[in-house]
Amino acid sequence: MGNLNLFISCGEVSGDLYAGDFIKEFLKISPDAKIWGMLGANAIKNGGEAVWSYDELKLMGIIEILPALPRIFKLKASIVKEVLRRNPDAAILIDSPDFNLMLAKNLRCSGYSGQIISLVPPTVWAWRSGRVKNLKRDFNFCLPLFKFEHEYLNSCGVKSLWQAHPLVHDLKNCVVPEEFYGRFKNDKVIALMPGSRKYDIKYHGKILLRVAEILREKNYRPVFSIAKGLNSDVAQELRDLVKDFDIWEREGRELMSGALAVAGVSGTVAVEAMLLKKFMVVIYNMRRLNYWLLKKLVHVKNISIPNFLSPEPVYPELLCENATPENIVNALEKYLTSEYERKIINSRLEQACSHMGNSNAAEFWARSVFNAI
């Protein structure tokens, strides 16, 4: 076998993290492999070539995507053309389902015959289950993050492989850094996680700013995480917004590991908090029209993954008009001031974590792709 050639498409911070982990492990198996595509900083650091920046797809919300459609279609056509020209052995499409499902269909229709793999496939178990047919038709197999997703996909006739969630391995050696102890000593730190997209900051920044003000009045020390993957302009906008409070610009997981509790935007951060055994108040705010559309389309009652892994909810979820600063602080204090509440939640956290596997997921992904090629 000659030098392997892989194309990767990812479109946001979490996707870039998975891409970087995959590339790192794949190059251990095949050191001379050429790996390129639409990538971010983590994938580049681990050996990938960014032909397009993953910033192209940092979009959120049904309404926000509409004006960007012409640019997205042009990007997709450019990628299809380059994939056909380079003819990689496999195309690994990570998350960003609206774009990547369309990309996979166009690759197949244009004659691409290599392996197409969905890493972090769409949440067909929660909404838009009709996309199962796309997974069956255009992808060779899927590599989901969670065991329940893997079981669902297999039950639908989609080939799926699973061993563990990548964060299990990533967070195994996560410790509270010396910088945290040096800065905050014995302070009662609450980690505030505004998200990793411009959309997140826009719809949650001011809410969390007011949360910080209330927490400070109650003698807690709120600390804002500025995600490492944030666009530099958005990061500066967030710094300006929270200039009167402490900020943390290292890994958000390091901040959470030293905090008493967490409040932040729904997403991967909730899974990280769960694995770190930290209580979190999950919030999500959006335009009214987006929320109305999602209520019509989504068929599950929770939005936070940890709440799917336990028979009873692990984290409170405050959505839209319920995501008020007062409600967020009340939920935090209910946990922090009640030993009975902490005992219940901590037991549910243990139960949820037991469904995450215990091996190196990225190594498993790399081996699965290598074997398929």
mmCIF file of C-alpha atoms in Angstrom:
data_model
loop_
_atom_site.group_PDB
_atom_site.id
_atom_site.type_symbol
_atom_site.label_atom_id
_atom_site.label_comp_id
_atom_site.label_asym_id
_atom_site.label_seq_id
_atom_site.Cartn_x
_atom_site.Cartn_y
_atom_site.Cartn_z
ATOM 1 C CA MET A 1 0.000 0.000 0.000
ATOM 2 C CA GLY A 2 1.364 3.440 -0.963
ATOM 3 C CA ASN A 3 1.106 6.559 1.149
ATOM 4 C CA LEU A 4 -2.452 6.985 2.318
ATOM 5 C CA ASN A 5 -4.433 10.096 1.471
ATOM 6 C CA LEU A 6 -7.294 11.257 3.698
ATOM 7 C CA PHE A 7 -9.719 14.168 3.391
ATOM 8 C CA ILE A 8 -11.336 15.573 6.554
ATOM 9 C CA SER A 9 -14.192 18.059 6.873
ATOM 10 C CA CYS A 10 -14.949 19.702 10.212
ATOM 11 C CA GLY A 11 -16.798 22.906 10.929
ATOM 12 C CA GLU A 12 -16.517 23.996 14.555
ATOM 13 C CA VAL A 13 -14.304 23.898 17.650
ATOM 14 C CA SER A 14 -15.405 20.484 18.905
ATOM 15 C CA GLY A 15 -15.094 19.020 15.423
ATOM 16 C CA ASP A 16 -11.577 20.397 15.163
ATOM 17 C CA LEU A 17 -10.665 18.770 18.483
ATOM 18 C CA TYR A 18 -11.901 15.399 17.234
ATOM 19 C CA ALA A 19 -10.097 15.909 13.923
ATOM 20 C CA GLY A 20 -6.834 16.673 15.709
ATOM 21 C CA ASP A 21 -7.114 13.622 17.950
ATOM 22 C CA PHE A 22 -7.912 11.405 14.963
ATOM 23 C CA ILE A 23 -5.000 12.754 12.893
ATOM 24 C CA LYS A 24 -2.568 12.279 15.772
ATOM 25 C CA GLU A 25 -3.544 8.630 16.187
ATOM 26 C CA PHE A 26 -3.755 7.889 12.458
ATOM 27 C CA LEU A 27 -0.235 9.186 11.854
ATOM 28 C CA LYS A 28 1.026 6.749 14.492
ATOM 29 C CA ILE A 29 -0.357 3.923 12.353
ATOM 30 C CA SER A 30 0.568 5.438 8.980
ATOM 31 C CA PRO A 31 3.284 8.109 9.495
ATOM 32 C CA ASP A 32 3.499 9.024 5.800
ATOM 33 C CA ALA A 33 -0.221 9.575 5.327
ATOM 34 C CA LYS A 34 -1.315 12.852 3.725
ATOM 35 C CA ILE A 35 -4.257 14.336 5.658
ATOM 36 C CA TRP A 36 -5.901 17.518 4.438
ATOM 37 C CA GLY A 37 -9.244 19.286 4.208
ATOM 38 C CA MET A 38 -11.367 21.857 6.034
ATOM 39 C CA LEU A 39 -9.615 22.039 9.391
ATOM 40 C CA GLY A 40 -8.930 24.166 12.453
ATOM 41 C CA ALA A 41 -5.931 24.879 14.651
ATOM 42 C CA ASN A 42 -5.921 21.576 16.553
ATOM 43 C CA ALA A 43 -6.022 19.490 13.384
ATOM 44 C CA ILE A 44 -3.229 21.580 11.859
ATOM 45 C CA LYS A 45 -1.107 21.256 15.009
ATOM 46 C CA ASN A 46 -1.398 17.477 14.822
ATOM 47 C CA GLY A 47 -0.344 17.198 11.188
ATOM 48 C CA GLY A 48 -3.288 18.145 8.985
ATOM 49 C CA GLU A 49 -3.149 20.523 6.005
ATOM 50 C CA ALA A 50 -5.924 23.136 6.037
ATOM 51 C CA VAL A 51 -6.987 23.758 2.446
ATOM 52 C CA TRP A 52 -10.043 25.544 3.881
ATOM 53 C CA SER A 53 -10.532 26.982 7.354
ATOM 54 C CA TYR A 54 -13.194 25.492 9.581
ATOM 55 C CA ASP A 55 -14.306 29.072 10.292
ATOM 56 C CA GLU A 56 -16.283 28.758 7.047
ATOM 57 C CA LEU A 57 -18.959 26.766 8.904
ATOM 58 C CA LYS A 58 -19.164 28.471 12.295
ATOM 59 C CA LEU A 59 -22.868 29.123 11.961
ATOM 60 C CA MET A 60 -25.729 28.451 14.360
ATOM 61 C CA GLY A 61 -29.480 28.776 14.165
ATOM 62 C CA ILE A 62 -31.871 28.111 11.307
ATOM 63 C CA ILE A 63 -32.414 31.804 10.618
ATOM 64 C CA GLU A 64 -28.704 32.715 10.736
ATOM 65 C CA ILE A 65 -27.780 30.067 8.153
ATOM 66 C CA LEU A 66 -30.131 31.282 5.413
ATOM 67 C CA PRO A 67 -28.136 34.376 4.307
ATOM 68 C CA ALA A 68 -24.953 32.278 4.166
ATOM 69 C CA LEU A 69 -26.354 29.611 1.831
ATOM 70 C CA PRO A 70 -24.841 30.944 -1.439
ATOM 71 C CA ARG A 71 -21.383 31.021 0.160
ATOM 72 C CA ILE A 72 -21.873 27.535 1.634
ATOM 73 C CA PHE A 73 -22.919 26.073 -1.726
ATOM 74 C CA LYS A 74 -19.849 27.620 -3.338
ATOM 75 C CA LEU A 75 -17.641 26.149 -0.607
ATOM 76 C CA LYS A 76 -19.202 22.722 -1.065
ATOM 77 C CA ALA A 77 -18.618 22.815 -4.838
ATOM 78 C CA SER A 78 -14.985 23.810 -4.266
ATOM 79 C CA ILE A 79 -14.455 20.904 -1.859
ATOM 80 C CA VAL A 80 -16.092 18.348 -4.166
ATOM 81 C CA LYS A 81 -13.894 19.484 -7.052
ATOM 82 C CA GLU A 82 -10.711 19.190 -4.981
ATOM 83 C CA VAL A 83 -11.657 15.794 -3.517
ATOM 84 C CA LEU A 84 -12.259 14.438 -6.998
ATOM 85 C CA ARG A 85 -8.919 15.864 -8.137
ATOM 86 C CA ARG A 86 -6.898 14.413 -5.249
ATOM 87 C CA ASN A 87 -9.003 11.224 -4.961
ATOM 88 C CA PRO A 88 -8.279 10.420 -1.286
ATOM 89 C CA ASP A 89 -8.597 6.884 0.063
ATOM 90 C CA ALA A 90 -11.216 8.070 2.537
ATOM 91 C CA ALA A 91 -13.260 11.130 3.420
ATOM 92 C CA ILE A 92 -13.907 11.597 7.136
ATOM 93 C CA LEU A 93 -16.789 14.031 7.678
ATOM 94 C CA ILE A 94 -16.979 15.273 11.267
ATOM 95 C CA ASP A 95 -20.209 16.589 12.805
ATOM 96 C CA SER A 96 -21.720 19.695 11.022
ATOM 97 C CA PRO A 97 -24.435 17.403 9.632
ATOM 98 C CA ASP A 98 -26.329 19.846 7.415
ATOM 99 C CA PHE A 99 -23.181 20.580 5.468
ATOM 100 C CA ASN A 100 -21.506 17.179 5.637
ATOM 101 C CA LEU A 101 -24.565 15.147 4.617
ATOM 102 C CA MET A 102 -24.926 17.398 1.578
ATOM 103 C CA LEU A 103 -21.196 17.047 0.888
ATOM 104 C CA ALA A 104 -21.333 13.237 1.082
ATOM 105 C CA LYS A 105 -24.284 13.090 -1.322
ATOM 106 C CA ASN A 106 -22.510 15.348 -3.815
ATOM 107 C CA LEU A 107 -19.292 13.344 -3.571
ATOM 108 C CA ARG A 108 -21.160 10.121 -4.366
ATOM 109 C CA CYS A 109 -23.162 11.730 -7.175
ATOM 110 C CA SER A 110 -19.931 13.101 -8.658
ATOM 111 C CA GLY A 111 -18.356 9.650 -8.785
ATOM 112 C CA TYR A 112 -16.191 9.507 -5.672
ATOM 113 C CA SER A 113 -15.837 5.817 -4.733
ATOM 114 C CA GLY A 114 -13.563 5.955 -1.688
ATOM 115 C CA GLN A 115 -14.634 5.312 1.875
ATOM 116 C CA ILE A 116 -16.887 8.005 3.366
ATOM 117 C CA ILE A 117 -17.053 7.886 7.149
ATOM 118 C CA SER A 118 -19.271 9.923 9.445
ATOM 119 C CA LEU A 119 -17.370 10.779 12.623
ATOM 120 C CA VAL A 120 -19.911 12.229 15.076
ATOM 121 C CA PRO A 121 -22.937 11.422 12.880
ATOM 122 C CA PRO A 122 -26.129 13.505 13.003
ATOM 123 C CA THR A 123 -28.437 13.057 15.993
ATOM 124 C CA VAL A 124 -31.065 11.121 14.077
ATOM 125 C CA TRP A 125 -32.261 9.642 17.381
ATOM 126 C CA ALA A 126 -33.409 13.114 18.486
ATOM 127 C CA TRP A 127 -34.708 14.775 15.360
ATOM 128 C CA ARG A 128 -34.837 14.524 11.563
ATOM 129 C CA SER A 129 -34.696 10.739 11.678
ATOM 130 C CA GLY A 130 -35.189 10.724 7.903
ATOM 131 C CA ARG A 131 -31.484 11.441 7.579
ATOM 132 C CA VAL A 132 -30.881 7.753 8.370
ATOM 133 C CA LYS A 133 -31.386 7.107 4.645
ATOM 134 C CA ASN A 134 -28.502 9.483 3.853
ATOM 135 C CA LEU A 135 -26.237 7.604 6.252
ATOM 136 C CA LYS A 136 -27.181 4.265 4.667
ATOM 137 C CA ARG A 137 -26.794 5.520 1.094
ATOM 138 C CA ASP A 138 -23.671 7.671 1.190
ATOM 139 C CA PHE A 139 -21.518 6.482 4.109
ATOM 140 C CA ASN A 140 -19.579 3.275 4.594
ATOM 141 C CA PHE A 141 -19.917 3.465 8.370
ATOM 142 C CA CYS A 142 -20.370 5.811 11.327
ATOM 143 C CA LEU A 143 -18.241 6.477 14.388
ATOM 144 C CA PRO A 144 -20.631 7.964 16.972
ATOM 145 C CA LEU A 145 -19.642 9.432 20.323
ATOM 146 C CA PHE A 146 -22.088 7.578 22.561
ATOM 147 C CA LYS A 147 -23.078 3.972 23.048
ATOM 148 C CA PHE A 148 -26.814 4.719 22.837
ATOM 149 C CA GLU A 149 -26.245 6.420 19.446
ATOM 150 C CA HIS A 150 -24.293 3.399 18.231
ATOM 151 C CA GLU A 151 -27.098 1.048 19.259
ATOM 152 C CA TYR A 152 -29.731 3.244 17.638
ATOM 153 C CA LEU A 153 -27.845 3.456 14.340
ATOM 154 C CA ASN A 154 -27.322 -0.292 14.192
ATOM 155 C CA SER A 155 -31.016 -0.834 14.904
ATOM 156 C CA CYS A 156 -31.770 1.362 11.864
ATOM 157 C CA GLY A 157 -29.502 -0.674 9.599
ATOM 158 C CA VAL A 158 -26.627 1.835 9.593
ATOM 159 C CA LYS A 159 -23.190 0.311 10.128
ATOM 160 C CA SER A 160 -21.777 1.821 13.325
ATOM 161 C CA LEU A 161 -18.619 1.194 15.352
ATOM 162 C CA TRP A 162 -18.129 2.355 18.940
ATOM 163 C CA GLN A 163 -15.811 1.759 21.854
ATOM 164 C CA ALA A 164 -15.718 4.910 24.012
ATOM 165 C CA HIS A 165 -16.238 8.651 24.044
ATOM 166 C CA PRO A 166 -13.006 10.552 23.247
ATOM 167 C CA LEU A 167 -13.287 12.775 26.310
ATOM 168 C CA VAL A 168 -12.864 9.752 28.596
ATOM 169 C CA HIS A 169 -9.246 9.432 27.489
ATOM 170 C CA ASP A 170 -8.690 13.180 27.089
ATOM 171 C CA LEU A 171 -9.809 13.991 30.626
ATOM 172 C CA LYS A 172 -8.204 11.022 32.353
ATOM 173 C CA ASN A 173 -5.212 13.090 33.450
ATOM 174 C CA CYS A 174 -6.947 16.457 33.771
ATOM 175 C CA VAL A 175 -5.859 18.114 37.018
ATOM 176 C CA VAL A 176 -6.353 21.543 38.521
ATOM 177 C CA PRO A 177 -3.371 23.595 37.252
ATOM 178 C CA GLU A 178 -1.043 25.494 39.568
ATOM 179 C CA GLU A 179 -2.124 28.744 37.910
ATOM 180 C CA PHE A 180 -5.657 28.158 39.191
ATOM 181 C CA TYR A 181 -4.475 27.713 42.771
ATOM 182 C CA GLY A 182 -2.178 30.701 42.455
ATOM 183 C CA ARG A 183 -4.913 33.020 41.227
ATOM 184 C CA PHE A 184 -7.938 31.858 43.174
ATOM 185 C CA LYS A 185 -6.568 30.125 46.297
ATOM 186 C CA ASN A 186 -9.547 29.290 48.522
ATOM 187 C CA ASP A 187 -12.119 31.334 46.603
ATOM 188 C CA LYS A 188 -15.507 29.808 45.830
ATOM 189 C CA VAL A 189 -15.038 29.736 42.047
ATOM 190 C CA ILE A 190 -17.998 29.287 39.698
ATOM 191 C CA ALA A 191 -16.979 28.574 36.102
ATOM 192 C CA LEU A 192 -19.016 30.485 33.510
ATOM 193 C CA MET A 193 -18.840 28.977 30.020
ATOM 194 C CA PRO A 194 -20.299 31.322 27.336
ATOM 195 C CA GLY A 195 -19.591 28.949 24.432
ATOM 196 C CA SER A 196 -17.263 28.748 21.463
ATOM 197 C CA ARG A 197 -19.250 30.445 18.675
ATOM 198 C CA LYS A 198 -20.168 34.034 17.887
ATOM 199 C CA TYR A 199 -23.814 32.940 18.114
ATOM 200 C CA ASP A 200 -23.268 31.641 21.662
ATOM 201 C CA ILE A 201 -21.691 34.874 22.855
ATOM 202 C CA LYS A 202 -24.425 36.963 21.253
ATOM 203 C CA TYR A 203 -27.279 35.107 22.929
ATOM 204 C CA HIS A 204 -25.679 34.184 26.272
ATOM 205 C CA GLY A 205 -22.941 36.708 27.059
ATOM 206 C CA LYS A 206 -25.109 39.330 28.747
ATOM 207 C CA ILE A 207 -27.123 36.724 30.638
ATOM 208 C CA LEU A 208 -23.953 35.235 32.127
ATOM 209 C CA LEU A 209 -22.594 38.713 32.830
ATOM 210 C CA ARG A 210 -25.609 39.360 35.076
ATOM 211 C CA VAL A 211 -25.152 35.897 36.631
ATOM 212 C CA ALA A 212 -21.584 36.918 37.497
ATOM 213 C CA GLU A 213 -22.789 40.128 39.128
ATOM 214 C CA ILE A 214 -25.274 38.262 41.318
ATOM 215 C CA LEU A 215 -22.732 35.581 42.239
ATOM 216 C CA ARG A 216 -20.199 38.207 43.272
ATOM 217 C CA GLU A 217 -22.803 39.818 45.532
ATOM 218 C CA LYS A 218 -23.210 36.408 47.186
ATOM 219 C CA ASN A 219 -19.441 36.098 47.784
ATOM 220 C CA TYR A 220 -18.726 33.612 45.005
ATOM 221 C CA ARG A 221 -15.934 34.234 42.501
ATOM 222 C CA PRO A 222 -17.266 33.945 38.955
ATOM 223 C CA VAL A 223 -14.637 33.252 36.303
ATOM 224 C CA PHE A 224 -15.382 33.435 32.575
ATOM 225 C CA SER A 225 -13.847 30.900 30.230
ATOM 226 C CA ILE A 226 -12.724 32.296 26.879
ATOM 227 C CA ALA A 227 -12.629 29.259 24.611
ATOM 228 C CA LYS A 228 -9.307 28.695 22.879
ATOM 229 C CA GLY A 229 -11.029 28.102 19.557
ATOM 230 C CA LEU A 230 -12.914 31.402 19.533
ATOM 231 C CA ASN A 231 -12.386 33.718 16.595
ATOM 232 C CA SER A 232 -9.973 36.464 17.762
ATOM 233 C CA ASP A 233 -12.506 39.253 17.187
ATOM 234 C CA VAL A 234 -15.223 37.390 19.095
ATOM 235 C CA ALA A 235 -12.777 36.585 21.907
ATOM 236 C CA GLN A 236 -11.938 40.277 22.238
ATOM 237 C CA GLU A 237 -15.622 41.163 22.220
ATOM 238 C CA LEU A 238 -16.124 38.757 25.123
ATOM 239 C CA ARG A 239 -13.118 40.166 27.011
ATOM 240 C CA ASP A 240 -14.586 43.655 26.684
ATOM 241 C CA LEU A 241 -17.998 42.464 27.860
ATOM 242 C CA VAL A 242 -16.678 40.808 31.044
ATOM 243 C CA LYS A 243 -13.798 43.190 31.709
ATOM 244 C CA ASP A 244 -14.794 43.635 35.369
ATOM 245 C CA PHE A 245 -14.476 39.901 36.082
ATOM 246 C CA ASP A 246 -11.773 37.240 36.048
ATOM 247 C CA ILE A 247 -11.210 35.414 32.782
ATOM 248 C CA TRP A 248 -9.568 32.066 32.023
ATOM 249 C CA GLU A 249 -7.939 31.627 28.626
ATOM 250 C CA ARG A 250 -6.426 28.195 29.101
ATOM 251 C CA GLU A 251 -8.453 25.016 28.560
ATOM 252 C CA GLY A 252 -11.991 25.395 29.870
ATOM 253 C CA ARG A 253 -11.805 21.918 31.403
ATOM 254 C CA GLU A 254 -8.969 23.133 33.650
ATOM 255 C CA LEU A 255 -11.169 25.907 34.971
ATOM 256 C CA MET A 256 -14.076 23.539 35.549
ATOM 257 C CA SER A 257 -11.873 21.023 37.339
ATOM 258 C CA GLY A 258 -11.084 23.606 40.045
ATOM 259 C CA ALA A 259 -14.539 25.190 40.276
ATOM 260 C CA LEU A 260 -17.318 24.398 42.735
ATOM 261 C CA ALA A 261 -19.866 24.325 39.917
ATOM 262 C CA VAL A 262 -20.444 25.410 36.332
ATOM 263 C CA ALA A 263 -23.029 27.410 34.394
ATOM 264 C CA GLY A 264 -22.845 27.552 30.632
ATOM 265 C CA VAL A 265 -24.125 26.977 27.140
ATOM 266 C CA SER A 266 -25.304 23.491 26.188
ATOM 267 C CA GLY A 267 -22.783 21.490 24.195
ATOM 268 C CA THR A 268 -19.630 19.442 24.625
ATOM 269 C CA VAL A 269 -18.816 21.405 27.771
ATOM 270 C CA ALA A 270 -21.668 19.611 29.579
ATOM 271 C CA VAL A 271 -20.089 16.244 28.818
ATOM 272 C CA GLU A 272 -16.734 17.541 30.045
ATOM 273 C CA ALA A 273 -18.343 18.791 33.254
ATOM 274 C CA MET A 274 -20.002 15.401 33.735
ATOM 275 C CA LEU A 275 -16.731 13.494 33.347
ATOM 276 C CA LEU A 276 -15.070 15.898 35.779
ATOM 277 C CA LYS A 277 -17.952 15.131 38.206
ATOM 278 C CA LYS A 278 -18.960 18.804 38.317
ATOM 279 C CA PHE A 279 -22.493 20.111 38.646
ATOM 280 C CA MET A 280 -23.610 22.332 35.753
ATOM 281 C CA VAL A 281 -26.586 24.525 34.997
ATOM 282 C CA VAL A 282 -27.149 24.110 31.260
ATOM 283 C CA ILE A 283 -28.578 27.104 29.412
ATOM 284 C CA TYR A 284 -29.573 27.771 25.847
ATOM 285 C CA ASN A 285 -31.085 30.909 24.379
ATOM 286 C CA MET A 286 -32.077 31.571 20.776
ATOM 287 C CA ARG A 287 -34.362 33.597 18.571
ATOM 288 C CA ARG A 288 -38.051 32.933 19.114
ATOM 289 C CA LEU A 289 -38.509 31.641 15.564
ATOM 290 C CA ASN A 290 -35.576 29.225 15.928
ATOM 291 C CA TYR A 291 -37.046 27.961 19.205
ATOM 292 C CA TRP A 292 -40.525 27.537 17.706
ATOM 293 C CA LEU A 293 -39.112 25.563 14.784
ATOM 294 C CA LEU A 294 -37.013 23.325 17.036
ATOM 295 C CA LYS A 295 -39.973 22.563 19.307
ATOM 296 C CA LYS A 296 -41.845 21.363 16.230
ATOM 297 C CA LEU A 297 -38.957 19.225 14.998
ATOM 298 C CA VAL A 298 -37.193 17.797 18.058
ATOM 299 C CA HIS A 299 -38.643 14.651 19.628
ATOM 300 C CA VAL A 300 -36.702 14.500 22.914
ATOM 301 C CA LYS A 301 -37.330 16.412 26.110
ATOM 302 C CA ASN A 302 -33.689 17.142 27.033
ATOM 303 C CA ILE A 303 -30.951 18.954 25.140
ATOM 304 C CA SER A 304 -27.991 18.034 27.338
ATOM 305 C CA ILE A 305 -26.333 14.666 26.688
ATOM 306 C CA PRO A 306 -25.652 13.898 30.381
ATOM 307 C CA ASN A 307 -29.413 13.886 30.909
ATOM 308 C CA PHE A 308 -29.729 11.045 28.368
ATOM 309 C CA LEU A 309 -27.268 8.877 30.252
ATOM 310 C CA SER A 310 -29.110 8.748 33.571
ATOM 311 C CA PRO A 311 -32.682 7.603 34.330
ATOM 312 C CA GLU A 312 -33.245 10.921 36.103
ATOM 313 C CA PRO A 313 -31.898 14.321 34.913
ATOM 314 C CA VAL A 314 -28.349 15.105 35.988
ATOM 315 C CA TYR A 315 -28.342 18.806 35.110
ATOM 316 C CA PRO A 316 -31.082 21.457 35.160
ATOM 317 C CA GLU A 317 -31.771 22.860 31.686
ATOM 318 C CA LEU A 318 -32.904 26.476 31.409
ATOM 319 C CA LEU A 319 -33.990 27.342 27.888
ATOM 320 C CA CYS A 320 -34.911 30.675 26.294
ATOM 321 C CA GLU A 321 -37.192 32.699 28.588
ATOM 322 C CA ASN A 322 -36.325 30.376 31.493
ATOM 323 C CA ALA A 323 -32.610 31.129 31.125
ATOM 324 C CA THR A 324 -32.764 34.171 33.371
ATOM 325 C CA PRO A 325 -29.818 35.148 35.574
ATOM 326 C CA GLU A 326 -31.950 34.673 38.688
ATOM 327 C CA ASN A 327 -33.010 31.149 37.679
ATOM 328 C CA ILE A 328 -29.431 30.203 36.877
ATOM 329 C CA VAL A 329 -28.123 31.421 40.230
ATOM 330 C CA ASN A 330 -30.981 29.735 42.095
ATOM 331 C CA ALA A 331 -30.176 26.400 40.424
ATOM 332 C CA LEU A 332 -26.503 26.760 41.350
ATOM 333 C CA GLU A 333 -27.300 27.603 44.960
ATOM 334 C CA LYS A 334 -29.760 24.734 45.296
ATOM 335 C CA TYR A 335 -26.882 22.345 44.595
ATOM 336 C CA LEU A 336 -24.182 24.235 46.506
ATOM 337 C CA THR A 337 -26.151 24.749 49.708
ATOM 338 C CA SER A 338 -27.972 21.399 50.017
ATOM 339 C CA GLU A 339 -26.049 18.289 51.021
ATOM 340 C CA TYR A 340 -29.082 16.181 50.113
ATOM 341 C CA GLU A 341 -29.240 17.690 46.604
ATOM 342 C CA ARG A 342 -25.497 17.171 46.076
ATOM 343 C CA LYS A 343 -25.760 13.520 47.098
ATOM 344 C CA ILE A 344 -28.546 12.901 44.560
ATOM 345 C CA ILE A 345 -26.822 14.713 41.696
ATOM 346 C CA ASN A 346 -23.427 13.162 42.397
ATOM 347 C CA SER A 347 -24.982 9.693 42.305
ATOM 348 C CA ARG A 348 -26.568 10.460 38.925
ATOM 349 C CA LEU A 349 -23.232 11.786 37.644
ATOM 350 C CA GLU A 350 -21.570 8.476 38.512
ATOM 351 C CA GLN A 351 -24.296 6.553 36.718
ATOM 352 C CA ALA A 352 -24.089 8.731 33.596
ATOM 353 C CA CYS A 353 -20.296 8.407 33.418
ATOM 354 C CA SER A 354 -20.560 4.613 33.484
ATOM 355 C CA HIS A 355 -22.028 4.704 29.938
ATOM 356 C CA MET A 356 -19.019 6.472 28.376
ATOM 357 C CA GLY A 357 -16.611 3.554 27.842
ATOM 358 C CA ASN A 358 -13.038 3.431 29.126
ATOM 359 C CA SER A 359 -10.614 3.286 26.188
ATOM 360 C CA ASN A 360 -8.918 5.646 23.719
ATOM 361 C CA ALA A 361 -11.657 6.527 21.230
ATOM 362 C CA ALA A 362 -9.355 8.388 18.810
ATOM 363 C CA GLU A 363 -7.075 5.370 18.574
ATOM 364 C CA PHE A 364 -10.137 3.221 17.851
ATOM 365 C CA TRP A 365 -11.309 5.648 15.147
ATOM 366 C CA ALA A 366 -7.890 5.665 13.480
ATOM 367 C CA ARG A 367 -7.632 1.883 13.509
ATOM 368 C CA SER A 368 -11.190 1.520 12.163
ATOM 369 C CA VAL A 369 -10.496 3.873 9.247
ATOM 370 C CA PHE A 370 -7.131 2.257 8.518
ATOM 371 C CA ASN A 371 -8.705 -1.226 8.491
ATOM 372 C CA ALA A 372 -11.497 -0.048 6.210
ATOM 373 C CA ILE A 373 -8.994 1.337 3.691
#
